[in-house]
Coordinates of C-alpha atoms in Angstrom, one line a residue:
Chain A
M631 CA 16.3 36.1 -17.2
N632 CA 17.4 39.7 -16.4
A633 CA 15.7 38.2 -12.8
G634 CA 18.6 35.8 -12.7
A635 CA 21.4 38.2 -13.4
S636 CA 20.1 41.0 -10.7
G637 CA 18.8 38.0 -8.6
N638 CA 22.1 36.2 -8.0
G639 CA 24.1 39.4 -7.5
G640 CA 21.9 40.5 -4.5
G641 CA 21.4 37.2 -3.1
R642 CA 24.5 36.1 -2.4
A643 CA 25.5 39.3 -0.8
A644 CA 21.8 39.9 1.3
A645 CA 21.6 35.9 1.8
E646 CA 18.0 36.9 2.2
L647 CA 15.8 33.6 3.6
H648 CA 13.9 32.1 0.7
A649 CA 12.7 28.5 2.6
E650 CA 13.1 27.3 5.2
L651 CA 12.8 23.9 8.2
G652 CA 12.9 24.6 11.4
G653 CA 12.7 21.5 14.1
V654 CA 11.5 19.5 11.4
T655 CA 11.0 15.9 11.9
R656 CA 9.5 13.1 9.9
V657 CA 8.3 9.9 11.2
Y658 CA 6.5 7.0 9.4
P659 CA 3.5 6.0 11.9
A660 CA 3.6 2.1 12.8
V661 CA 1.6 -0.2 9.7
A662 CA 0.7 -3.0 11.3
G663 CA 3.1 -5.2 12.9
Y664 CA 5.8 -3.0 12.1
R665 CA 7.3 0.0 15.2
P666 CA 7.0 3.4 13.4
V667 CA 9.9 4.9 11.1
H668 CA 11.8 7.7 12.9
A669 CA 13.0 8.5 9.1
L670 CA 14.6 12.5 9.6
G671 CA 15.4 15.3 11.8
P672 CA 15.6 17.1 13.5
V673 CA 16.7 19.6 11.1
D674 CA 17.4 23.2 10.7
L675 CA 17.6 24.4 7.1
D676 CA 17.9 28.3 5.6
L677 CA 17.7 28.1 2.0
R678 CA 18.9 31.7 0.8
R679 CA 17.4 33.2 -2.6
G680 CA 19.6 32.3 -5.3
E681 CA 21.7 30.0 -4.0
F682 CA 22.7 25.9 -4.9
F683 CA 22.1 24.0 -2.0
S684 CA 23.4 20.4 -2.3
V685 CA 22.5 17.3 0.4
V686 CA 24.3 14.5 0.7
G687 CA 23.6 11.0 2.7
P688 CA 24.3 7.8 2.8
S689 CA 21.1 5.9 1.4
G690 CA 18.0 5.7 3.2
C691 CA 19.2 8.8 5.5
G692 CA 16.2 10.6 4.7
K693 CA 16.9 12.8 2.5
S694 CA 13.9 12.3 0.0
T695 CA 11.9 13.3 2.8
L696 CA 13.2 16.2 3.6
L697 CA 13.1 17.1 0.3
E698 CA 8.9 16.3 0.1
V699 CA 8.6 17.6 3.6
L700 CA 9.7 21.4 2.1
A701 CA 7.7 20.6 -0.7
G702 CA 4.3 19.9 0.6
L703 CA 4.2 16.4 -0.5
Q704 CA 4.5 15.2 3.3
P705 CA 4.1 16.9 6.1
P706 CA 6.2 17.0 8.8
S707 CA 5.7 14.9 12.2
E708 CA 7.2 18.0 13.9
G709 CA 8.5 21.6 13.6
K710 CA 7.7 24.3 10.4
V711 CA 8.2 24.8 6.8
S712 CA 7.9 27.9 5.1
F713 CA 8.4 28.8 1.9
E714 CA 8.7 32.8 0.8
G715 CA 8.1 33.9 4.4
K716 CA 4.7 31.7 4.6
P717 CA 4.1 28.4 6.2
V718 CA 4.2 25.4 4.1
H719 CA 1.2 22.4 4.4
G720 CA -1.0 20.4 3.0
Q721 CA -0.2 21.6 -0.6
V722 CA 2.7 22.1 -2.8
P723 CA 3.5 25.9 -2.5
E724 CA 3.3 28.5 -5.9
G725 CA 6.7 29.1 -7.7
V726 CA 8.1 25.8 -6.1
G727 CA 8.9 23.0 -8.7
V728 CA 10.0 19.4 -8.0
V729 CA 12.0 17.1 -10.5
F730 CA 11.8 13.6 -9.6
Q731 CA 14.6 10.2 -9.5
E732 CA 12.0 8.0 -11.1
D733 CA 11.0 9.0 -14.8
A734 CA 7.5 10.9 -14.6
S735 CA 7.6 11.9 -17.9
F736 CA 3.9 11.3 -19.1
P737 CA 4.5 8.4 -21.0
W738 CA 1.2 9.3 -23.1
L739 CA 2.2 12.7 -24.5
S740 CA 4.5 13.5 -26.6
V741 CA 7.5 16.0 -25.6
W742 CA 6.1 18.9 -26.5
D743 CA 2.7 18.4 -24.5
N744 CA 4.3 17.0 -21.5
A745 CA 6.6 20.0 -21.2
A746 CA 3.0 22.4 -21.5
F747 CA 1.3 20.1 -19.2
G748 CA 1.6 22.0 -16.3
L749 CA 0.8 25.3 -18.3
R750 CA -2.4 24.3 -20.0
R751 CA -3.5 22.6 -16.4
A752 CA -3.0 26.4 -15.2
G753 CA -5.7 27.9 -17.5
V754 CA -2.3 29.7 -18.9
D755 CA -3.2 31.3 -22.6
S756 CA -2.3 29.3 -26.0
A757 CA 0.5 32.0 -27.1
E758 CA 2.2 32.1 -23.8
I759 CA 2.1 28.4 -23.4
E760 CA 4.2 28.1 -27.0
R761 CA 6.6 30.7 -26.4
R762 CA 7.4 29.1 -22.7
V763 CA 7.6 25.6 -24.2
G764 CA 9.8 26.6 -27.3
D765 CA 11.5 28.8 -24.7
A766 CA 12.0 25.7 -22.7
L767 CA 12.6 22.9 -25.3
A768 CA 15.3 25.3 -26.5
F769 CA 17.0 25.3 -23.6
M770 CA 17.4 21.8 -22.7
G771 CA 18.0 20.9 -26.2
L772 CA 15.1 19.2 -27.4
K773 CA 13.9 21.3 -30.1
D774 CA 14.8 18.1 -32.3
F775 CA 12.6 15.7 -30.5
Q776 CA 9.1 17.7 -29.4
R777 CA 7.0 15.9 -31.4
A778 CA 8.6 11.6 -30.0
Y779 CA 7.6 9.9 -27.3
P780 CA 9.3 9.5 -24.2
A781 CA 9.5 5.8 -25.1
Q782 CA 11.7 6.6 -27.8
L783 CA 14.1 9.1 -26.1
S784 CA 17.1 7.7 -23.6
G785 CA 16.9 8.3 -19.8
G786 CA 18.7 11.6 -19.8
M787 CA 16.8 12.6 -22.4
R788 CA 13.3 12.0 -20.4
Q789 CA 14.8 13.8 -17.3
R790 CA 15.5 16.8 -19.3
V791 CA 11.7 16.6 -20.3
C792 CA 10.9 16.5 -17.1
I793 CA 12.9 19.7 -16.1
A794 CA 11.9 21.9 -18.9
R795 CA 8.0 20.4 -17.9
T796 CA 8.9 22.2 -14.5
L797 CA 10.6 24.9 -16.1
V798 CA 7.9 26.2 -17.9
L799 CA 5.7 27.3 -14.2
Q800 CA 9.0 29.2 -14.0
P801 CA 9.6 28.0 -10.3
R802 CA 11.6 30.2 -7.3
L803 CA 12.7 26.9 -5.5
I804 CA 13.7 24.3 -8.2
L805 CA 13.9 20.9 -5.9
L806 CA 16.2 18.1 -7.7
D807 CA 15.3 14.4 -6.0
E808 CA 18.7 12.7 -7.1
P809 CA 17.1 13.6 -11.2
F810 CA 21.0 11.7 -12.5
G811 CA 20.7 8.6 -10.1
A812 CA 19.7 6.5 -12.9
L813 CA 22.1 7.8 -15.1
D814 CA 25.8 6.8 -16.1
A815 CA 28.9 8.9 -14.3
Q816 CA 29.6 11.0 -17.5
T817 CA 26.2 11.7 -18.7
R818 CA 25.4 12.9 -14.9
L819 CA 28.2 15.2 -15.1
L820 CA 27.2 16.6 -18.3
M821 CA 23.7 17.0 -16.6
G822 CA 25.4 18.5 -14.0
D823 CA 26.5 21.8 -16.6
E824 CA 22.8 21.9 -17.9
V825 CA 22.1 22.1 -14.2
L826 CA 24.3 24.9 -13.5
R827 CA 22.9 26.8 -17.1
L828 CA 19.9 26.8 -15.6
W829 CA 20.2 27.5 -12.5
R830 CA 22.2 31.1 -13.6
R831 CA 19.5 31.8 -16.3
T832 CA 16.2 31.1 -13.8
G833 CA 17.8 32.9 -10.8
A834 CA 16.3 30.1 -8.9
T835 CA 17.3 29.0 -5.6
I836 CA 18.2 25.0 -6.4
L837 CA 18.2 22.5 -3.8
L838 CA 19.9 18.9 -4.9
I839 CA 19.8 15.7 -3.1
T840 CA 22.0 13.3 -4.0
H841 CA 24.0 10.6 -3.1
A842 CA 27.3 11.5 -5.6
L843 CA 29.7 13.6 -3.6
D844 CA 31.7 15.0 -6.6
E845 CA 28.1 15.8 -8.2
A846 CA 27.3 18.2 -5.1
A847 CA 31.0 19.2 -4.5
M848 CA 30.9 20.5 -8.2
L849 CA 27.9 22.4 -8.6
S850 CA 26.8 23.3 -5.0
D851 CA 27.4 27.2 -3.2
R852 CA 26.7 25.2 -0.2
V853 CA 26.7 21.3 0.6
G854 CA 24.3 19.8 3.5
V855 CA 26.0 16.6 4.9
M856 CA 23.7 14.1 6.5
S857 CA 23.8 11.6 8.9
A858 CA 22.7 8.1 8.9
R859 CA 19.0 7.6 9.8
P860 CA 17.4 9.5 11.3
G861 CA 19.3 12.1 9.2
R862 CA 20.5 15.2 10.8
F863 CA 22.8 17.7 9.0
L864 CA 26.4 16.7 10.6
D865 CA 28.0 19.6 8.7
L866 CA 27.4 22.8 6.0
V867 CA 30.4 22.7 3.7
E868 CA 30.6 26.4 1.7
T869 CA 32.1 25.6 -1.6
K870 CA 32.9 29.8 -2.5
W871 CA 33.1 28.7 -6.2
P872 CA 32.3 31.7 -8.9
K873 CA 29.0 31.8 -10.1
E874 CA 29.9 31.0 -13.5
R875 CA 31.3 27.5 -13.2
D876 CA 31.0 23.9 -14.8
S877 CA 32.6 20.7 -14.5
T878 CA 35.7 22.1 -15.0
I879 CA 36.0 22.5 -11.5
V880 CA 36.5 18.9 -10.7
S881 CA 40.3 19.4 -12.0
E882 CA 40.6 22.7 -9.3
A883 CA 42.5 22.2 -5.3
G884 CA 39.7 23.2 -4.0
F885 CA 37.7 20.6 -5.9
G886 CA 39.8 17.6 -3.7
E887 CA 39.6 19.6 -0.7
V888 CA 36.1 20.0 -0.4
T889 CA 35.5 16.6 -1.4
A890 CA 37.6 14.8 1.2
R891 CA 35.8 16.8 3.7
L892 CA 32.3 15.8 2.4
W893 CA 33.7 11.6 2.2
H894 CA 35.2 12.7 5.9
H895 CA 31.8 12.3 7.5
L896 CA 30.6 10.6 5.1
R897 CA 32.4 7.2 5.2
G898 CA 31.4 6.7 9.4
E899 CA 27.7 7.6 8.5
S900 CA 27.8 5.1 5.3
L901 CA 28.9 2.4 7.3
K902 CA 26.5 2.8 9.4
A903 CA 23.7 2.9 7.0
L904 CA 25.4 0.0 6.0
G905 CA 24.5 -1.5 9.3
Q906 CA 26.2 -4.0 12.0
S907 CA 26.2 -7.6 9.5
G908 CA 27.6 -5.5 6.3
A909 CA 29.7 -3.0 8.1
A910 CA 33.1 -5.5 8.4
A911 CA 32.9 -6.5 5.2
A912 CA 32.2 -3.1 3.2
G913 CA 35.0 -1.2 6.1
G914 CA 37.6 -3.5 4.2
R915 CA 37.2 -2.6 0.9
A916 CA 36.4 1.3 1.3
E917 CA 38.9 3.2 0.5
A918 CA 38.7 6.6 1.9
Chain B
M1092 CA 4.2 1.7 -47.0
S1093 CA 6.0 -2.0 -47.1
D1094 CA 5.4 -2.6 -43.2
A1095 CA 1.9 -2.5 -44.2
A1096 CA 2.5 -4.6 -47.2
K1097 CA 4.7 -7.6 -45.1
R1098 CA 2.0 -7.3 -42.5
S1099 CA -0.7 -8.3 -45.0
F1100 CA 1.2 -10.4 -46.4
D1101 CA 2.5 -12.4 -43.3
I1102 CA -1.6 -12.2 -42.4
L1103 CA -2.3 -14.2 -46.0
L1104 CA 0.2 -16.8 -45.3
V1105 CA -1.5 -17.5 -41.9
L1106 CA -4.6 -17.7 -43.8
V1107 CA -3.2 -19.9 -46.5
A1108 CA -1.8 -22.3 -43.5
L1109 CA -5.4 -22.6 -41.7
F1110 CA -7.0 -23.7 -45.0
A1111 CA -5.2 -26.2 -46.3
G1112 CA -4.6 -27.3 -42.4
W1113 CA -8.3 -27.8 -42.5
Q1114 CA -8.5 -29.0 -46.0
A1115 CA -6.2 -31.8 -44.7
L1116 CA -8.0 -32.4 -41.9
Y1117 CA -11.2 -33.3 -43.7
H1118 CA -9.3 -35.5 -45.8
V1119 CA -8.5 -37.3 -42.8
A1120 CA -11.1 -37.2 -40.9
G1121 CA -13.9 -37.7 -43.5
E1122 CA -17.3 -36.2 -44.3
T1123 CA -18.8 -37.3 -40.8
A1124 CA -16.9 -35.6 -38.7
L1125 CA -16.4 -31.9 -40.9
T1126 CA -17.2 -30.5 -44.3
S1127 CA -14.0 -29.0 -46.6
P1128 CA -13.2 -25.1 -46.8
A1129 CA -14.9 -25.0 -50.1
Q1130 CA -18.3 -26.5 -49.2
T1131 CA -18.2 -24.5 -45.5
L1132 CA -17.9 -21.7 -47.9
A1133 CA -20.6 -22.8 -50.0
Y1134 CA -23.0 -23.4 -47.1
V1135 CA -21.7 -20.0 -46.1
G1136 CA -22.7 -18.4 -48.8
E1137 CA -26.5 -20.4 -48.6
L1138 CA -27.5 -19.1 -44.8
L1139 CA -26.7 -15.6 -45.5
T1140 CA -28.9 -16.0 -48.9
T1141 CA -31.9 -18.4 -49.2
K1142 CA -31.4 -19.2 -45.7
G1143 CA -31.0 -15.7 -44.5
D1144 CA -34.0 -15.4 -42.7
M1145 CA -33.6 -17.9 -40.4
F1146 CA -30.0 -16.9 -39.9
A1147 CA -30.5 -13.4 -39.3
R1148 CA -32.9 -14.2 -36.1
H1149 CA -30.6 -16.3 -34.5
A1150 CA -27.9 -14.1 -35.4
W1151 CA -30.2 -11.0 -33.9
E1152 CA -30.7 -13.5 -30.8
T1153 CA -26.5 -13.8 -30.0
G1154 CA -25.8 -10.3 -31.2
R1155 CA -28.6 -8.6 -28.9
A1156 CA -27.4 -10.9 -26.0
F1157 CA -24.1 -10.3 -26.6
L1158 CA -24.0 -6.6 -26.8
M1159 CA -26.1 -6.7 -23.2
A1160 CA -23.6 -9.2 -21.9
L1161 CA -20.7 -6.9 -22.8
G1162 CA -22.2 -3.6 -21.5
L1163 CA -23.0 -5.6 -18.2
S1164 CA -19.4 -6.9 -17.5
Y1165 CA -17.6 -3.5 -18.7
A1166 CA -20.0 -1.5 -16.6
I1167 CA -19.4 -3.9 -13.7
G1168 CA -15.8 -5.1 -14.4
L1169 CA -14.7 -1.4 -14.3
A1170 CA -17.1 -0.2 -11.3
I1171 CA -15.2 -3.1 -9.6
G1172 CA -11.6 -2.6 -11.3
V1173 CA -12.1 1.4 -10.5
A1174 CA -12.8 0.9 -6.7
L1175 CA -10.7 -1.8 -5.5
G1176 CA -7.6 0.3 -7.8
A1177 CA -8.4 3.1 -6.0
H1178 CA -8.5 1.5 -2.5
R1179 CA -5.7 -0.7 -1.7
L1180 CA -6.7 -2.5 0.9
S1181 CA -9.9 -3.6 -1.0
G1182 CA -7.8 -4.3 -3.5
A1183 CA -5.1 -6.7 -1.4
V1184 CA -8.1 -8.6 -0.1
A1185 CA -10.0 -8.8 -3.3
E1186 CA -7.2 -10.0 -6.1
P1187 CA -7.1 -14.0 -4.6
I1188 CA -10.7 -13.7 -4.1
L1189 CA -11.0 -13.0 -8.3
V1190 CA -8.1 -15.0 -9.5
A1191 CA -9.7 -17.9 -8.0
L1192 CA -13.1 -17.0 -10.0
Y1193 CA -10.7 -16.3 -13.1
S1194 CA -10.0 -20.3 -13.2
L1195 CA -12.9 -21.1 -11.9
P1196 CA -15.2 -23.1 -14.7
K1197 CA -18.2 -21.1 -15.0
V1198 CA -20.1 -23.6 -16.7
T1199 CA -19.9 -25.1 -13.5
L1200 CA -22.5 -22.4 -12.5
Y1201 CA -25.3 -22.5 -14.9
P1202 CA -27.8 -24.6 -13.9
V1203 CA -27.6 -22.1 -10.5
I1204 CA -27.7 -19.2 -13.5
L1205 CA -30.6 -21.1 -15.1
L1206 CA -32.4 -21.4 -11.7
V1207 CA -32.2 -17.4 -10.9
F1208 CA -33.1 -16.2 -14.0
G1209 CA -35.0 -18.7 -15.4
L1210 CA -34.6 -20.3 -19.2
G1211 CA -34.2 -17.2 -22.3
L1212 CA -32.4 -13.9 -23.0
S1213 CA -31.5 -13.1 -18.9
A1214 CA -29.8 -16.6 -18.3
K1215 CA -27.8 -16.4 -21.5
V1216 CA -26.8 -12.5 -20.2
A1217 CA -25.5 -13.1 -17.2
F1218 CA -23.8 -16.1 -18.0
G1219 CA -22.4 -14.0 -21.0
A1220 CA -21.1 -11.0 -18.0
I1221 CA -19.9 -13.2 -15.4
H1222 CA -17.1 -14.8 -18.1
G1223 CA -16.3 -10.7 -19.2
V1224 CA -16.3 -9.3 -15.2
V1225 CA -13.4 -10.8 -13.9
P1226 CA -11.0 -9.8 -16.9
V1227 CA -12.1 -6.5 -16.9
A1228 CA -12.3 -6.0 -13.0
V1229 CA -8.8 -7.4 -12.6
F1230 CA -6.7 -5.7 -15.6
A1231 CA -8.4 -2.6 -14.5
M1232 CA -7.6 -2.5 -10.9
N1233 CA -3.9 -3.3 -11.8
A1234 CA -3.9 -0.9 -14.1
I1235 CA -4.5 1.5 -11.4
R1236 CA -3.0 0.5 -8.6
N1237 CA 0.7 -0.1 -10.8
I1238 CA 0.7 3.6 -11.8
K1239 CA 3.7 5.5 -11.1
P1240 CA 3.7 7.5 -7.4
A1241 CA 5.8 9.5 -9.1
Y1242 CA 2.8 10.6 -11.3
L1243 CA 0.7 11.2 -9.1
K1244 CA 3.7 13.2 -6.9
T1245 CA 4.0 15.5 -10.1
A1246 CA 0.6 16.5 -10.2
K1247 CA 0.8 17.4 -7.0
T1248 CA 3.5 19.8 -7.8
M1249 CA 1.8 21.2 -10.1
R1250 CA -1.5 21.5 -7.8
L1251 CA -4.2 20.2 -10.1
G1252 CA -7.3 19.5 -8.8
P1253 CA -8.7 15.9 -7.6
F1254 CA -10.6 16.2 -11.0
Q1255 CA -8.0 17.1 -13.3
V1256 CA -5.5 14.5 -11.7
V1257 CA -8.3 11.7 -12.7
S1258 CA -9.3 13.1 -15.8
T1259 CA -5.2 13.9 -16.7
V1260 CA -3.0 11.7 -15.3
I1261 CA -4.7 8.4 -13.9
F1262 CA -6.7 7.7 -16.9
P1263 CA -4.3 8.2 -19.6
A1264 CA -1.9 6.6 -17.5
A1265 CA -4.0 3.5 -16.9
L1266 CA -5.9 3.2 -20.2
P1267 CA -4.4 0.6 -22.1
E1268 CA -3.9 -1.8 -19.3
I1269 CA -7.8 -1.0 -19.3
V1270 CA -8.4 -1.6 -23.4
T1271 CA -5.9 -5.2 -22.4
G1272 CA -8.8 -5.9 -20.0
L1273 CA -12.0 -4.9 -22.1
R1274 CA -9.8 -6.9 -25.3
V1275 CA -9.9 -10.2 -23.2
G1276 CA -13.6 -9.6 -21.4
F1277 CA -15.0 -9.0 -25.0
S1278 CA -13.9 -13.0 -26.1
L1279 CA -15.0 -14.3 -22.5
T1280 CA -18.4 -12.6 -22.9
L1281 CA -18.7 -14.2 -26.4
L1282 CA -17.8 -17.6 -25.2
G1283 CA -20.0 -17.4 -22.4
V1284 CA -23.4 -16.6 -24.6
I1285 CA -22.5 -18.4 -27.2
I1286 CA -22.5 -21.2 -24.5
G1287 CA -25.3 -20.4 -23.0
E1288 CA -26.9 -20.6 -25.8
M1289 CA -25.6 -24.4 -26.2
F1290 CA -28.1 -25.6 -23.6
A1291 CA -30.8 -24.4 -22.7
S1292 CA -31.7 -22.2 -25.1
K1293 CA -33.9 -22.2 -28.3
Q1294 CA -32.5 -19.4 -30.1
G1295 CA -29.2 -17.6 -31.4
L1296 CA -26.2 -19.1 -33.4
G1297 CA -25.2 -21.6 -30.0
F1298 CA -28.4 -23.0 -30.4
M1299 CA -27.5 -23.7 -34.0
V1300 CA -24.6 -25.3 -32.9
I1301 CA -25.8 -27.7 -30.8
N1302 CA -28.6 -28.3 -32.6
A1303 CA -26.7 -29.4 -36.2
I1304 CA -24.5 -32.0 -33.6
N1305 CA -27.0 -33.5 -32.3
L1306 CA -28.5 -33.3 -36.2
A1307 CA -25.6 -34.8 -37.3
D1308 CA -25.9 -32.0 -39.1
V1309 CA -22.1 -31.5 -40.1
E1310 CA -22.7 -28.7 -43.0
T1311 CA -24.9 -25.8 -40.5
M1312 CA -22.5 -26.7 -37.6
M1313 CA -19.1 -26.1 -39.6
A1314 CA -20.6 -22.8 -41.2
V1315 CA -22.1 -21.4 -37.9
A1316 CA -18.7 -22.3 -36.1
F1317 CA -16.7 -20.7 -39.5
L1318 CA -19.2 -17.1 -39.2
L1319 CA -18.4 -17.0 -35.5
F1320 CA -14.6 -17.8 -35.7
V1321 CA -15.0 -14.8 -38.4
A1322 CA -16.4 -11.9 -36.2
A1323 CA -14.3 -13.1 -33.6
A1324 CA -11.5 -12.2 -35.3
I1325 CA -12.2 -9.6 -37.0
A1326 CA -13.2 -7.8 -33.7
N1327 CA -10.5 -9.1 -32.0
G1328 CA -7.9 -7.6 -34.9
I1329 CA -9.8 -4.3 -34.3
L1330 CA -9.6 -4.1 -30.2
L1331 CA -5.5 -5.5 -30.8
W1332 CA -5.0 -3.0 -32.9
I1333 CA -6.7 -0.2 -30.3
D1334 CA -4.4 -1.9 -27.7
H1335 CA -1.2 -1.9 -29.3
W1336 CA -1.5 1.8 -30.4
L1337 CA -2.3 2.4 -26.3
H1338 CA 0.8 0.8 -25.6
K1339 CA 3.5 0.9 -28.0
R1340 CA 4.1 4.2 -26.4
V1341 CA 4.3 3.2 -23.1

């Protein structure tokens, strides 16, 4: 929390490099009867320490692949990946936390045990686990549900459990893979506020993958717009929002400009992603 | 508390209906086909007391064969299921074969088993085990194959070692489905052992039943069937309770 306060002030000015993709591509090898799929890149990305970076792109453009390559969950086919100056390969580096789109809360564990899962496996002593888990659950508004099981919670609450489970490990880089994709629009906006709160408090660098333009525009310092597959960055949009912001930013004039700029790139790419046959029909309906 | 009371009441209601139906059937079908509930219970009492030695010998024979068959079908079924679940291609190849085996009337294989294992305990055990192996294997395989990829990715992001992944993620995630398989395997193994005893056997509860049928000894037939029913229902009830307890959180 203290680190957060000092981290973001310094982070902005110095723009210290935190994680990096250099000329990264990802080609899924051919499976019997199918041709290899070129899913991503080449992509270059410099994440600055403490920034909130979002990636938007049409569905199937390789956004999730980008995140998994950066996390070390998948190897790049070409190019290099590094986190805090050290190359990433074969393993998720210490200090990186990931929250997935699917509900990954463990149904056989209570909310408390879910949150404590990583710490217990890492052999952290019980007093420290108690403190960090209590803290994270309170922060995510789960204090009253700590004895409940995920099956008793709503989708949004379960996603909070997953965030708390990542948070207790005190990651310095948090990767969010469309964590609110399955939630309704109102809940998503509110969860966005929580992520901003979390970002300010932890001082971590955040990379958010999303297909929601408004979400990207409202939350981020920078937004990378990706093309249809194979995904490449078409544009990097700096929002210049103040650090202290929340979902009310949607009513500001700048918000519309940012969203319009994102949509300017994405409209064509989304049509491409829909494919030749669907493009004509979708073009008629889509209002730019 | 009232939930438990309601449950007990429901169970009681089912029992009363069963006994009423049985009594009605007795009146329609007559003495030569079956005994009434009261007569059966009286004879059950006799089997457990004055004829206790004889009954115990047969019950022990069946129990021993069943426990061995159960141990084999669980061990072999789990080994096959886990191996096929862990290796996707083998699982995809084996699944249709297992399903075909599952629906095959296994009694058609009994002559082969008798020729391989000879008359006696080992044939019964083998016949019971082949009934139980397939459902245990199929459920275990699917339990492991259907684990959400997000759980395994989460394990990777927590930097767990392979042993930790198996013991703290894969095992608890697959357990409810595996236990369902064990429950189905339990019933089918018992079925296999009893059928095995009905042919080519001189001992066991299955033999008692078939012998009673041959002698038109309706009392013995009904009493043994009743005791088997009670034992199977209690065991299944316990396993079902464990099964529900594990599934209610999923």
